[in-house]
Short mmCIF file of C-alpha atoms and ligand atoms in Angstrom, two decimals:
data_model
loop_
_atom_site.label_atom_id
_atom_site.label_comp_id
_atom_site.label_asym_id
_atom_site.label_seq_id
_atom_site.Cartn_x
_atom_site.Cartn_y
_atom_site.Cartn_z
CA UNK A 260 -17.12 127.72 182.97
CA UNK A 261 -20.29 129.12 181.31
CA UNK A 262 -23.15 129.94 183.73
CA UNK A 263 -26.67 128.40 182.79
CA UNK A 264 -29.99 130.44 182.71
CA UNK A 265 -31.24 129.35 186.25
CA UNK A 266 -27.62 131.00 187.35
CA UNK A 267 -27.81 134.32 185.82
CA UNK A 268 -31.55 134.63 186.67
CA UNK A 269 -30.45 133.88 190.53
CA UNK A 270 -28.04 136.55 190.39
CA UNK A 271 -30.06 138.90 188.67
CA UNK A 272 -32.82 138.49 191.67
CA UNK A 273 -30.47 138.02 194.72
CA UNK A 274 -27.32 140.00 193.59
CA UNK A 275 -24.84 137.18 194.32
CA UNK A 276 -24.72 133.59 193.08
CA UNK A 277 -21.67 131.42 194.84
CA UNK A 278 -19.89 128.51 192.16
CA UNK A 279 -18.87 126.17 194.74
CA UNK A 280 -14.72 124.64 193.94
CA UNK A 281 -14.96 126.97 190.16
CA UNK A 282 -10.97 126.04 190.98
CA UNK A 283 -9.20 123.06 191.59
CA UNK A 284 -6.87 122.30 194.47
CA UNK A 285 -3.76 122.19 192.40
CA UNK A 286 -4.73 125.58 190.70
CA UNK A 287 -5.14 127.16 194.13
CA UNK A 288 -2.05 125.24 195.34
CA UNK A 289 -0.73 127.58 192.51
CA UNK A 290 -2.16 130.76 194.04
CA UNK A 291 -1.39 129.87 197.53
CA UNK A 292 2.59 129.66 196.27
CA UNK A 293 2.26 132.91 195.04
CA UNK A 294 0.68 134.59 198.27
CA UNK A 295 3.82 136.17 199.74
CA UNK A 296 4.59 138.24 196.63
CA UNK A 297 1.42 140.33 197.18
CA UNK A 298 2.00 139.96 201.37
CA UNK A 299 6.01 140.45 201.66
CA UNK A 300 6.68 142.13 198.23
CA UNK A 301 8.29 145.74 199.28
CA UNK A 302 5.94 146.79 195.71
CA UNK A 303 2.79 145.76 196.41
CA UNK A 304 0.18 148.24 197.92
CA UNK A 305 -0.43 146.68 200.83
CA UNK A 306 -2.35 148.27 203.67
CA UNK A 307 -1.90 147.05 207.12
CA UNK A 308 -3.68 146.63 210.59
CA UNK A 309 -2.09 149.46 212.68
CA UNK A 310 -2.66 147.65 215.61
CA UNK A 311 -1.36 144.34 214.61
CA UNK A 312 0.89 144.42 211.90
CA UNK A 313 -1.16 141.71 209.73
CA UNK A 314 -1.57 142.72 205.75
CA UNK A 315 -5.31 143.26 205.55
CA UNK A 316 -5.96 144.45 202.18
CA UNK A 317 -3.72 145.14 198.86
CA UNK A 318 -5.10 146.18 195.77
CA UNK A 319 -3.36 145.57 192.37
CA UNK A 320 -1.72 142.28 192.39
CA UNK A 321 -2.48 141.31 188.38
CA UNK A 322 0.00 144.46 187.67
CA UNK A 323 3.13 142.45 189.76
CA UNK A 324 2.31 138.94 190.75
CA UNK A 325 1.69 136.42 187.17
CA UNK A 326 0.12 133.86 189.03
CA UNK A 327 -2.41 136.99 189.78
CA UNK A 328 -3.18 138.33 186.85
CA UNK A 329 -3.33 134.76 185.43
CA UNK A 330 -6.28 134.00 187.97
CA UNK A 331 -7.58 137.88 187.46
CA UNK A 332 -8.29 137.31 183.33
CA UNK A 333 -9.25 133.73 183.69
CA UNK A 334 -11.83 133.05 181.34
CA UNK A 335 -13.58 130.94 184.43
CA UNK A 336 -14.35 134.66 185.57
CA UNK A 337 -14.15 136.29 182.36
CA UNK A 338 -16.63 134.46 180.95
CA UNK A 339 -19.58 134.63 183.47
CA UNK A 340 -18.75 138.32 184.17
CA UNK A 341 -19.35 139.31 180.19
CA UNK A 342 -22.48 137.20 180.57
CA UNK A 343 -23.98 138.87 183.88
CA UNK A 344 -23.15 142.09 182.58
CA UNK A 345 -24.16 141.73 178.69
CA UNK A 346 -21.57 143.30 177.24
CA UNK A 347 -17.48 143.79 176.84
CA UNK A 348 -15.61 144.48 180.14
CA UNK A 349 -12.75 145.95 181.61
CA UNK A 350 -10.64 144.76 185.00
CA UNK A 351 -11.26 147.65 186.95
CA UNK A 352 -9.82 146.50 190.42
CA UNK A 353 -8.35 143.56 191.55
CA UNK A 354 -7.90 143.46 195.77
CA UNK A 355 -6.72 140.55 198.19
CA UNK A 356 -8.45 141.01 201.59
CA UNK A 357 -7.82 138.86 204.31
CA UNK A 358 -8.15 138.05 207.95
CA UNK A 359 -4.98 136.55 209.17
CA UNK A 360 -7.13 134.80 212.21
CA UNK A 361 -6.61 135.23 215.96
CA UNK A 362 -7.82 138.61 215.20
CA UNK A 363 -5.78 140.98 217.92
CA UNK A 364 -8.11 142.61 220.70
CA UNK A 365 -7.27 146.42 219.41
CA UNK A 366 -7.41 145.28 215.40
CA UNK A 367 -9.85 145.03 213.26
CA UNK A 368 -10.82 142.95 210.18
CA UNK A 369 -14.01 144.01 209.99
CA UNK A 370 -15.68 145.58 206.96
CA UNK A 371 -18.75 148.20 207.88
CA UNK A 372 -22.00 147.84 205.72
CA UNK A 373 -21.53 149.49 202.39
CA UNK A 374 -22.12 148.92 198.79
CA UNK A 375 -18.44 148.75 196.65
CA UNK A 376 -20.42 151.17 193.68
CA UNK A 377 -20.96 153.90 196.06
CA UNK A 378 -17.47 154.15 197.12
CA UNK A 379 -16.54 154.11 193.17
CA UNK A 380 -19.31 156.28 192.15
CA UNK A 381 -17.78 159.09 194.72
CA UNK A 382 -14.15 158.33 193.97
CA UNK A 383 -13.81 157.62 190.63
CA UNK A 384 -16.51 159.24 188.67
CA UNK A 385 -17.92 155.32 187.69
CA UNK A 386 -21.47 156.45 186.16
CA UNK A 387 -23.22 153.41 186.65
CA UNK A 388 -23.48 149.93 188.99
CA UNK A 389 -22.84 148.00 185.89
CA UNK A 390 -19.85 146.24 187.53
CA UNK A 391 -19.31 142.46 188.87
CA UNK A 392 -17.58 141.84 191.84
CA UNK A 393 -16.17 137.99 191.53
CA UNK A 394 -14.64 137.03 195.50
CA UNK A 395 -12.20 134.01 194.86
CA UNK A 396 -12.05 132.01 198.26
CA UNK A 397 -8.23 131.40 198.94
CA UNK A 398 -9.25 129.23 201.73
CA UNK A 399 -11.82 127.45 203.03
CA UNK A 400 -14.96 130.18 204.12
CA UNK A 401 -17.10 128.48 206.82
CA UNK A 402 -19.28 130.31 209.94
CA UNK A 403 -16.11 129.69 211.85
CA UNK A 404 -13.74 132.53 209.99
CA UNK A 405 -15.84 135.80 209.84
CA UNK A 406 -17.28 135.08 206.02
CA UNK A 407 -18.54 137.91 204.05
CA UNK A 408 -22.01 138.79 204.70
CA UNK A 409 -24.73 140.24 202.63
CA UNK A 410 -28.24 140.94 202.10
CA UNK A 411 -29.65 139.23 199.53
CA UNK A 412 -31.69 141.78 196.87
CA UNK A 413 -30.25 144.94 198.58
CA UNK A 414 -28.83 145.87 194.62
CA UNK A 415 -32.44 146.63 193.53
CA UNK A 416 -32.55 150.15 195.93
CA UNK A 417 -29.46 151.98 194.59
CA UNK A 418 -27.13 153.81 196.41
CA UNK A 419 -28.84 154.20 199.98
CA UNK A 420 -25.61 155.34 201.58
CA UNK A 421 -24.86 159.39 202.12
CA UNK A 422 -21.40 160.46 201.33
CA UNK A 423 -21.47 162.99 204.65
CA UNK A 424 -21.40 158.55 206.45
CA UNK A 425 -17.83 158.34 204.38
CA UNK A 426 -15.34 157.09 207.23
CA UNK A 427 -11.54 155.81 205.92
CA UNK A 428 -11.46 151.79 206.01
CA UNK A 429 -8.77 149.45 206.29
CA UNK A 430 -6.09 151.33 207.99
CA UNK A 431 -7.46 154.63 206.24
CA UNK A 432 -6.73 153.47 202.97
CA UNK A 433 -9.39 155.00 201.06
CA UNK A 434 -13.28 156.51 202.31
CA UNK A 435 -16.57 153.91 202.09
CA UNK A 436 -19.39 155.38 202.38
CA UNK A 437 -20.98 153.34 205.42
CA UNK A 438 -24.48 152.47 205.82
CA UNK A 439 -26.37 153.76 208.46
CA UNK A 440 -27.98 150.88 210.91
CA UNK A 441 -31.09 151.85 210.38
CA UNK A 442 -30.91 151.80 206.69
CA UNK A 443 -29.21 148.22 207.26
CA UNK A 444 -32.11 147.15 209.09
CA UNK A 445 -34.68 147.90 206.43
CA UNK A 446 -32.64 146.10 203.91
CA UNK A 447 -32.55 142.81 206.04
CA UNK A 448 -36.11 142.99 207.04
CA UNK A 449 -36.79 142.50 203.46
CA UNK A 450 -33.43 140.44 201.97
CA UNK A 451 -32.43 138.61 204.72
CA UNK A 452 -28.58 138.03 205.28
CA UNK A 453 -26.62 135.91 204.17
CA UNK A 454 -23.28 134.45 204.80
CA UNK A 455 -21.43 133.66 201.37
CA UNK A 456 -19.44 130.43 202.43
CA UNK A 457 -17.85 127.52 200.47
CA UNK A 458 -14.44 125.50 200.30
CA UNK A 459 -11.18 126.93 198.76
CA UNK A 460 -11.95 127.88 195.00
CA UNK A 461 -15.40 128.74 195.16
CA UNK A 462 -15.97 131.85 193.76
CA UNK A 463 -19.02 134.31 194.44
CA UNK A 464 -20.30 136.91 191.88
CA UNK A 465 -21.20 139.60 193.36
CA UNK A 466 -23.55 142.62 192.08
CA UNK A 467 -21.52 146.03 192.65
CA UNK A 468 -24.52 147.22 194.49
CA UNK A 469 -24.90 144.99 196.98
CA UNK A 470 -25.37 146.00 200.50
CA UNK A 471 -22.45 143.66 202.04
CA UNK A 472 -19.54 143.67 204.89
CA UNK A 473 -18.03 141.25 207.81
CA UNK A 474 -17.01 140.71 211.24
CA UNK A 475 -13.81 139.94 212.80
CA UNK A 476 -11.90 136.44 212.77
CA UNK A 477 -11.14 135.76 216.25
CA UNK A 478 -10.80 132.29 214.62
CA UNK A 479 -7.20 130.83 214.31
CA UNK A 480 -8.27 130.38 210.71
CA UNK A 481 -7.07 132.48 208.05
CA UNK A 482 -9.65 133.88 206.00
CA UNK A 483 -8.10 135.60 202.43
CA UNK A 484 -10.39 136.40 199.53
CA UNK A 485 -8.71 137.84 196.09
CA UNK A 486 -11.19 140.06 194.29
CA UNK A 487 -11.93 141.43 190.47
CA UNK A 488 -14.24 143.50 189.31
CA UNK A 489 -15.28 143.61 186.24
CA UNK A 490 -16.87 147.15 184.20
CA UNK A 491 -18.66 146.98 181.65
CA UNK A 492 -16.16 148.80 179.01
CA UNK A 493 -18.79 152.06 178.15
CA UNK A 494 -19.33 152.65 182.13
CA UNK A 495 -14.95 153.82 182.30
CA UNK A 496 -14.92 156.33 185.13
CA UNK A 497 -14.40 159.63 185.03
CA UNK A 498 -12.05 160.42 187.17
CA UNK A 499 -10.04 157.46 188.39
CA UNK A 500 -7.70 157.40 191.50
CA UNK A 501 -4.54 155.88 190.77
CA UNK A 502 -3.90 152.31 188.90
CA UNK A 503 -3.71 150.18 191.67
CA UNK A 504 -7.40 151.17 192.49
CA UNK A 505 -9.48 152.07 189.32
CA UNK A 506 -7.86 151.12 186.28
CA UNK A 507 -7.32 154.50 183.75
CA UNK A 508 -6.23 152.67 181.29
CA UNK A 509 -8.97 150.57 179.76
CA UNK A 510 -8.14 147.67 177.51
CA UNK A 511 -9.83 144.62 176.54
CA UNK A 512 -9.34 141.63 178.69
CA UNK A 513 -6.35 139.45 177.00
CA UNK A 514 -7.17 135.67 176.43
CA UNK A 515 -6.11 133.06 178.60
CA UNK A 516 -6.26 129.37 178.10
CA UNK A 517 -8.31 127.15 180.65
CA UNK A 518 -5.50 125.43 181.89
CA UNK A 519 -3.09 129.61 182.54
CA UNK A 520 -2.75 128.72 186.27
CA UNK A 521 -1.63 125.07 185.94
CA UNK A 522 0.96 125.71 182.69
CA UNK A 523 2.48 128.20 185.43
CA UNK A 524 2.98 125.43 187.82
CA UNK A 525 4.87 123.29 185.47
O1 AKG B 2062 -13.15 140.62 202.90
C1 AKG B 2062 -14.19 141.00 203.43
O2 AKG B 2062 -14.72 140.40 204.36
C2 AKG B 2062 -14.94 142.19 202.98
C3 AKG B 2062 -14.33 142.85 201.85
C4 AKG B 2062 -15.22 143.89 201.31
O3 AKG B 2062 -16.17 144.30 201.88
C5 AKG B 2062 -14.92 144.40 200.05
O4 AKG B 2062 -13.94 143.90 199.48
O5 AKG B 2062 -15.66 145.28 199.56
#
Protein backbone atom coordinates (compact mmCIF):
# COMPACT_ATOMS: atom_id res chain seq x y z
CA UNK A 1 0.00 0.00 0.00
CA UNK A 2 1.77 3.21 -1.17
CA UNK A 3 0.08 6.47 -0.09
CA UNK A 4 -0.60 9.08 -2.99
CA UNK A 5 0.34 12.86 -2.79
CA UNK A 6 -3.22 14.11 -1.78
CA UNK A 7 -2.59 11.48 1.34
CA UNK A 8 0.65 12.60 2.63
CA UNK A 9 -0.26 16.29 2.06
CA UNK A 10 -3.57 15.53 4.34
CA UNK A 11 -1.49 14.21 6.96
CA UNK A 12 1.06 16.66 6.82
CA UNK A 13 -1.85 19.48 7.43
CA UNK A 14 -4.20 17.56 9.83
CA UNK A 15 -1.71 15.17 11.62
CA UNK A 16 -3.73 11.99 10.98
CA UNK A 17 -5.01 10.46 7.75
CA UNK A 18 -7.36 7.12 8.40
CA UNK A 19 -6.91 4.09 5.32
CA UNK A 20 -10.24 2.68 5.66
CA UNK A 21 -10.07 -1.80 5.55
CA UNK A 22 -5.74 -1.29 4.73
CA UNK A 23 -6.46 -5.20 6.00
CA UNK A 24 -8.58 -7.80 4.92
CA UNK A 25 -11.00 -9.83 7.01
CA UNK A 26 -9.09 -13.03 6.73
CA UNK A 27 -5.78 -11.20 7.70
CA UNK A 28 -7.47 -9.80 10.80
CA UNK A 29 -9.23 -13.17 11.30
CA UNK A 30 -5.43 -13.96 11.63
CA UNK A 31 -4.79 -11.33 14.29
CA UNK A 32 -7.94 -11.88 16.13
CA UNK A 33 -6.61 -15.82 16.59
CA UNK A 34 -3.66 -14.55 17.97
CA UNK A 35 -5.29 -12.07 20.61
CA UNK A 36 -5.05 -14.24 23.73
CA UNK A 37 -1.27 -14.66 23.50
CA UNK A 38 -0.76 -10.91 24.19
CA UNK A 39 -4.14 -11.01 26.75
CA UNK A 40 -3.58 -14.53 28.68
CA UNK A 41 0.20 -15.03 27.95
CA UNK A 42 1.86 -15.13 31.69
CA UNK A 43 4.97 -13.07 29.37
CA UNK A 44 3.41 -10.41 27.98
CA UNK A 45 3.48 -6.92 29.73
CA UNK A 46 0.19 -6.50 30.25
CA UNK A 47 -1.23 -3.79 32.45
CA UNK A 48 -4.59 -4.16 33.91
CA UNK A 49 -7.74 -2.18 35.17
CA UNK A 50 -7.38 -2.39 39.01
CA UNK A 51 -10.84 -2.09 39.38
CA UNK A 52 -11.98 -4.58 36.90
CA UNK A 53 -9.57 -7.01 36.05
CA UNK A 54 -9.86 -6.34 32.08
CA UNK A 55 -6.21 -6.15 30.16
CA UNK A 56 -6.18 -2.52 29.09
CA UNK A 57 -2.91 -1.96 27.59
CA UNK A 58 0.34 -4.25 26.78
CA UNK A 59 3.20 -3.02 25.10
CA UNK A 60 5.64 -5.31 23.16
CA UNK A 61 3.77 -7.98 21.45
CA UNK A 62 6.15 -8.15 18.01
CA UNK A 63 8.98 -9.46 20.63
CA UNK A 64 6.49 -12.77 21.64
CA UNK A 65 3.42 -13.09 19.51
CA UNK A 66 4.52 -13.87 15.31
CA UNK A 67 1.29 -13.05 14.13
CA UNK A 68 2.37 -9.52 15.89
CA UNK A 69 5.38 -8.74 14.73
CA UNK A 70 4.21 -10.03 11.30
CA UNK A 71 1.41 -7.20 11.32
CA UNK A 72 4.08 -4.73 13.25
CA UNK A 73 6.81 -4.83 10.02
CA UNK A 74 4.17 -5.13 7.41
CA UNK A 75 5.24 -3.29 4.56
CA UNK A 76 1.32 -1.97 4.41
CA UNK A 77 2.70 0.18 7.44
CA UNK A 78 6.21 0.13 6.65
CA UNK A 79 5.84 1.60 3.61
CA UNK A 80 3.65 4.74 4.28
CA UNK A 81 5.53 5.35 7.57
CA UNK A 82 9.14 5.71 5.57
CA UNK A 83 7.14 7.94 3.23
CA UNK A 84 5.46 10.35 5.94
CA UNK A 85 8.58 10.52 7.66
CA UNK A 86 11.22 10.80 4.63
CA UNK A 87 13.64 8.75 5.73
CA UNK A 88 14.76 5.07 7.26
CA UNK A 89 12.88 4.02 10.45
CA UNK A 90 13.02 2.07 13.40
CA UNK A 91 9.92 0.17 15.43
CA UNK A 92 10.15 2.01 18.45
CA UNK A 93 6.95 0.74 20.32
CA UNK A 94 4.41 -1.49 19.49
CA UNK A 95 1.15 -1.37 22.21
CA UNK A 96 -2.39 -3.14 22.11
CA UNK A 97 -4.93 -0.92 23.95
CA UNK A 98 -8.29 -1.88 24.37
CA UNK A 99 -11.64 -1.36 25.96
CA UNK A 100 -13.13 -4.66 26.79
CA UNK A 101 -16.83 -2.86 26.72
CA UNK A 102 -19.37 -2.68 29.54
CA UNK A 103 -16.82 -0.49 31.00
CA UNK A 104 -17.18 -1.19 35.07
CA UNK A 105 -18.58 1.91 37.12
CA UNK A 106 -15.09 2.27 39.27
CA UNK A 107 -12.74 1.47 35.92
CA UNK A 108 -11.55 3.36 33.56
CA UNK A 109 -10.60 3.12 29.83
CA UNK A 110 -10.18 6.42 29.34
CA UNK A 111 -7.07 8.11 27.95
CA UNK A 112 -6.50 11.98 29.27
CA UNK A 113 -5.47 14.58 26.53
CA UNK A 114 -1.81 14.26 25.77
CA UNK A 115 0.53 14.13 22.92
CA UNK A 116 2.51 10.36 22.76
CA UNK A 117 6.07 12.64 21.89
CA UNK A 118 5.89 14.41 25.09
CA UNK A 119 5.66 11.40 27.15
CA UNK A 120 8.79 9.98 24.98
CA UNK A 121 10.59 13.17 24.89
CA UNK A 122 10.57 13.07 28.99
CA UNK A 123 11.11 9.33 29.27
CA UNK A 124 13.28 8.32 26.80
CA UNK A 125 15.47 11.12 25.76
CA UNK A 126 13.60 10.95 21.92
CA UNK A 127 15.04 14.43 20.51
CA UNK A 128 12.54 15.06 18.07
CA UNK A 129 8.53 14.42 17.01
CA UNK A 130 9.78 12.73 13.96
CA UNK A 131 7.78 9.56 14.81
CA UNK A 132 4.45 7.94 13.20
CA UNK A 133 1.98 6.52 15.23
CA UNK A 134 -0.03 3.84 12.85
CA UNK A 135 -3.49 2.62 15.20
CA UNK A 136 -4.60 -0.77 13.55
CA UNK A 137 -8.45 -1.15 14.33
CA UNK A 138 -8.89 -4.81 15.68
CA UNK A 139 -12.52 -4.24 15.54
CA UNK A 140 -14.95 -2.29 14.21
CA UNK A 141 -14.46 1.72 15.69
CA UNK A 142 -17.87 3.48 15.44
CA UNK A 143 -19.37 6.56 17.90
CA UNK A 144 -20.85 3.66 19.77
CA UNK A 145 -17.35 2.19 21.43
CA UNK A 146 -15.44 5.25 22.87
CA UNK A 147 -13.13 5.83 19.48
CA UNK A 148 -9.99 7.71 19.78
CA UNK A 149 -10.36 11.32 19.58
CA UNK A 150 -8.19 14.06 18.34
CA UNK A 151 -7.77 17.50 17.26
CA UNK A 152 -7.04 17.86 13.97
CA UNK A 153 -3.64 20.29 13.37
CA UNK A 154 -2.80 20.27 17.14
CA UNK A 155 1.00 18.74 15.82
CA UNK A 156 1.88 22.20 14.40
CA UNK A 157 2.23 23.85 18.31
CA UNK A 158 4.78 21.43 19.84
CA UNK A 159 4.82 20.15 23.08
CA UNK A 160 2.11 22.36 24.98
CA UNK A 161 1.98 19.97 27.91
CA UNK A 162 4.20 20.75 31.33
CA UNK A 163 5.91 17.80 32.80
CA UNK A 164 4.93 19.19 36.61
CA UNK A 165 0.76 17.84 34.66
CA UNK A 166 2.66 14.17 34.48
CA UNK A 167 -0.01 11.81 36.26
CA UNK A 168 0.65 7.66 35.89
CA UNK A 169 -1.92 6.21 33.17
CA UNK A 170 -3.29 2.94 32.66
CA UNK A 171 -3.09 1.33 35.97
CA UNK A 172 0.17 3.51 36.70
CA UNK A 173 2.04 1.98 34.11
CA UNK A 174 4.14 4.73 33.04
CA UNK A 175 3.66 9.03 33.51
CA UNK A 176 1.79 11.16 30.41
CA UNK A 177 2.15 14.32 30.62
CA UNK A 178 -1.66 15.50 30.54
CA UNK A 179 -2.94 18.50 28.96
CA UNK A 180 -4.39 21.07 30.83
CA UNK A 181 -8.28 21.89 29.79
CA UNK A 182 -7.64 25.04 29.04
CA UNK A 183 -4.82 24.35 26.77
CA UNK A 184 -7.28 21.62 25.22
CA UNK A 185 -9.72 24.19 24.61
CA UNK A 186 -7.52 26.47 22.56
CA UNK A 187 -6.46 23.61 20.45
CA UNK A 188 -10.15 22.68 19.51
CA UNK A 189 -11.24 26.18 19.01
CA UNK A 190 -8.88 26.16 16.20
CA UNK A 191 -8.62 22.12 15.00
CA UNK A 192 -11.75 20.94 15.80
CA UNK A 193 -12.09 17.23 17.10
CA UNK A 194 -12.32 14.53 15.62
CA UNK A 195 -13.31 11.01 16.17
CA UNK A 196 -10.95 8.56 14.12
CA UNK A 197 -13.55 5.73 13.23
CA UNK A 198 -13.67 2.98 10.54
CA UNK A 199 -14.39 -0.91 10.22
CA UNK A 200 -11.92 -3.65 11.40
CA UNK A 201 -8.53 -3.11 9.45
CA UNK A 202 -8.52 0.41 8.93
CA UNK A 203 -5.57 1.83 10.03
CA UNK A 204 -4.92 5.60 11.10
CA UNK A 205 -1.47 7.35 10.87
CA UNK A 206 -1.04 9.31 13.34
CA UNK A 207 1.55 12.37 13.82
CA UNK A 208 3.51 11.74 17.27
CA UNK A 209 2.47 15.18 18.20
CA UNK A 210 -0.89 15.10 18.06
CA UNK A 211 -3.02 16.37 20.80
CA UNK A 212 -5.31 13.05 21.16
CA UNK A 213 -7.15 10.74 23.97
CA UNK A 214 -10.72 8.90 24.63
CA UNK A 215 -13.58 8.23 26.76
CA UNK A 216 -14.87 5.21 28.32
CA UNK A 217 -16.81 2.22 26.54
CA UNK A 218 -19.82 1.75 28.50
CA UNK A 219 -20.70 0.01 25.19
CA UNK A 220 -20.95 -3.88 25.24
CA UNK A 221 -18.58 -3.53 22.30
CA UNK A 222 -15.08 -4.28 22.52
CA UNK A 223 -12.94 -1.68 21.31
CA UNK A 224 -8.92 -3.00 20.83
CA UNK A 225 -6.47 -1.00 18.77
CA UNK A 226 -2.72 -2.52 18.22
CA UNK A 227 -0.24 0.30 17.76
CA UNK A 228 3.47 0.95 16.07
CA UNK A 229 5.38 3.65 15.99
CA UNK A 230 7.68 4.24 13.77
CA UNK A 231 11.28 6.67 14.41
CA UNK A 232 12.91 7.92 12.07
CA UNK A 233 16.39 5.88 12.57
CA UNK A 234 18.78 9.33 13.38
CA UNK A 235 16.02 10.57 16.09
CA UNK A 236 17.16 6.93 18.55
CA UNK A 237 16.56 8.16 22.08
CA UNK A 238 18.77 8.81 24.50
CA UNK A 239 17.91 7.19 27.21
CA UNK A 240 15.35 4.46 26.62
CA UNK A 241 13.21 2.69 29.34
CA UNK A 242 13.20 -0.86 28.94
CA UNK A 243 12.48 -2.95 25.51
CA UNK A 244 9.03 -3.49 25.82
CA UNK A 245 8.57 0.39 25.72
CA UNK A 246 11.33 2.20 23.64
CA UNK A 247 13.27 -0.04 21.65
CA UNK A 248 17.40 0.29 22.61
CA UNK A 249 18.27 -1.69 20.18
CA UNK A 250 17.80 -0.08 16.80
CA UNK A 251 17.81 -2.17 13.66
CA UNK A 252 16.44 -1.78 10.33
CA UNK A 253 12.97 -2.99 9.77
CA UNK A 254 13.26 -6.75 8.24
CA UNK A 255 11.23 -7.37 4.96
CA UNK A 256 8.05 -8.96 4.87
CA UNK A 257 6.10 -10.17 1.93
CA UNK A 258 2.50 -8.69 1.25
CA UNK A 259 0.81 -11.72 1.81
CA UNK A 260 3.23 -12.42 5.99
CA UNK A 261 -0.16 -12.54 7.81
CA UNK A 262 -2.06 -14.90 5.46
CA UNK A 263 1.16 -17.51 4.78
CA UNK A 264 0.79 -17.69 8.76
CA UNK A 265 -2.72 -18.79 8.50
CA UNK A 266 -2.03 -21.60 6.21
O1 LIG B 1 -6.75 3.48 22.84
C1 LIG B 1 -7.05 4.65 23.07
O2 LIG B 1 -8.20 5.07 23.05
C2 LIG B 1 -6.04 5.70 23.36
C3 LIG B 1 -4.69 5.21 23.33
C4 LIG B 1 -3.73 6.33 23.41
O3 LIG B 1 -4.02 7.43 23.71
C5 LIG B 1 -2.40 6.05 23.07
O4 LIG B 1 -2.16 4.89 22.72
O5 LIG B 1 -1.56 6.98 23.12
Amino acid sequence: MDLNNTQVEAYQRDGFLIVERAFSPPEMAVLDAAMPEITESPHAKVGRDPASGTVRLSHGAHFYSEAFRRLSFHPRLVRPAQRLLGTEIHLYQSRLTMKAGLGAVQASTSWPWHQDFSTWHMLDGMPEPRCVIIFIFLDDVTASNAPLLVIPRSHKNGIIGKESDAVKVAGGAYPQIIIQPNTVREAADQGGVVALMGPVGTVAFMHCSLVHGSTENISPLRRALFTVAFNAIDNRARHPRPEHFAATVVESIPPLADDCLLTLAS
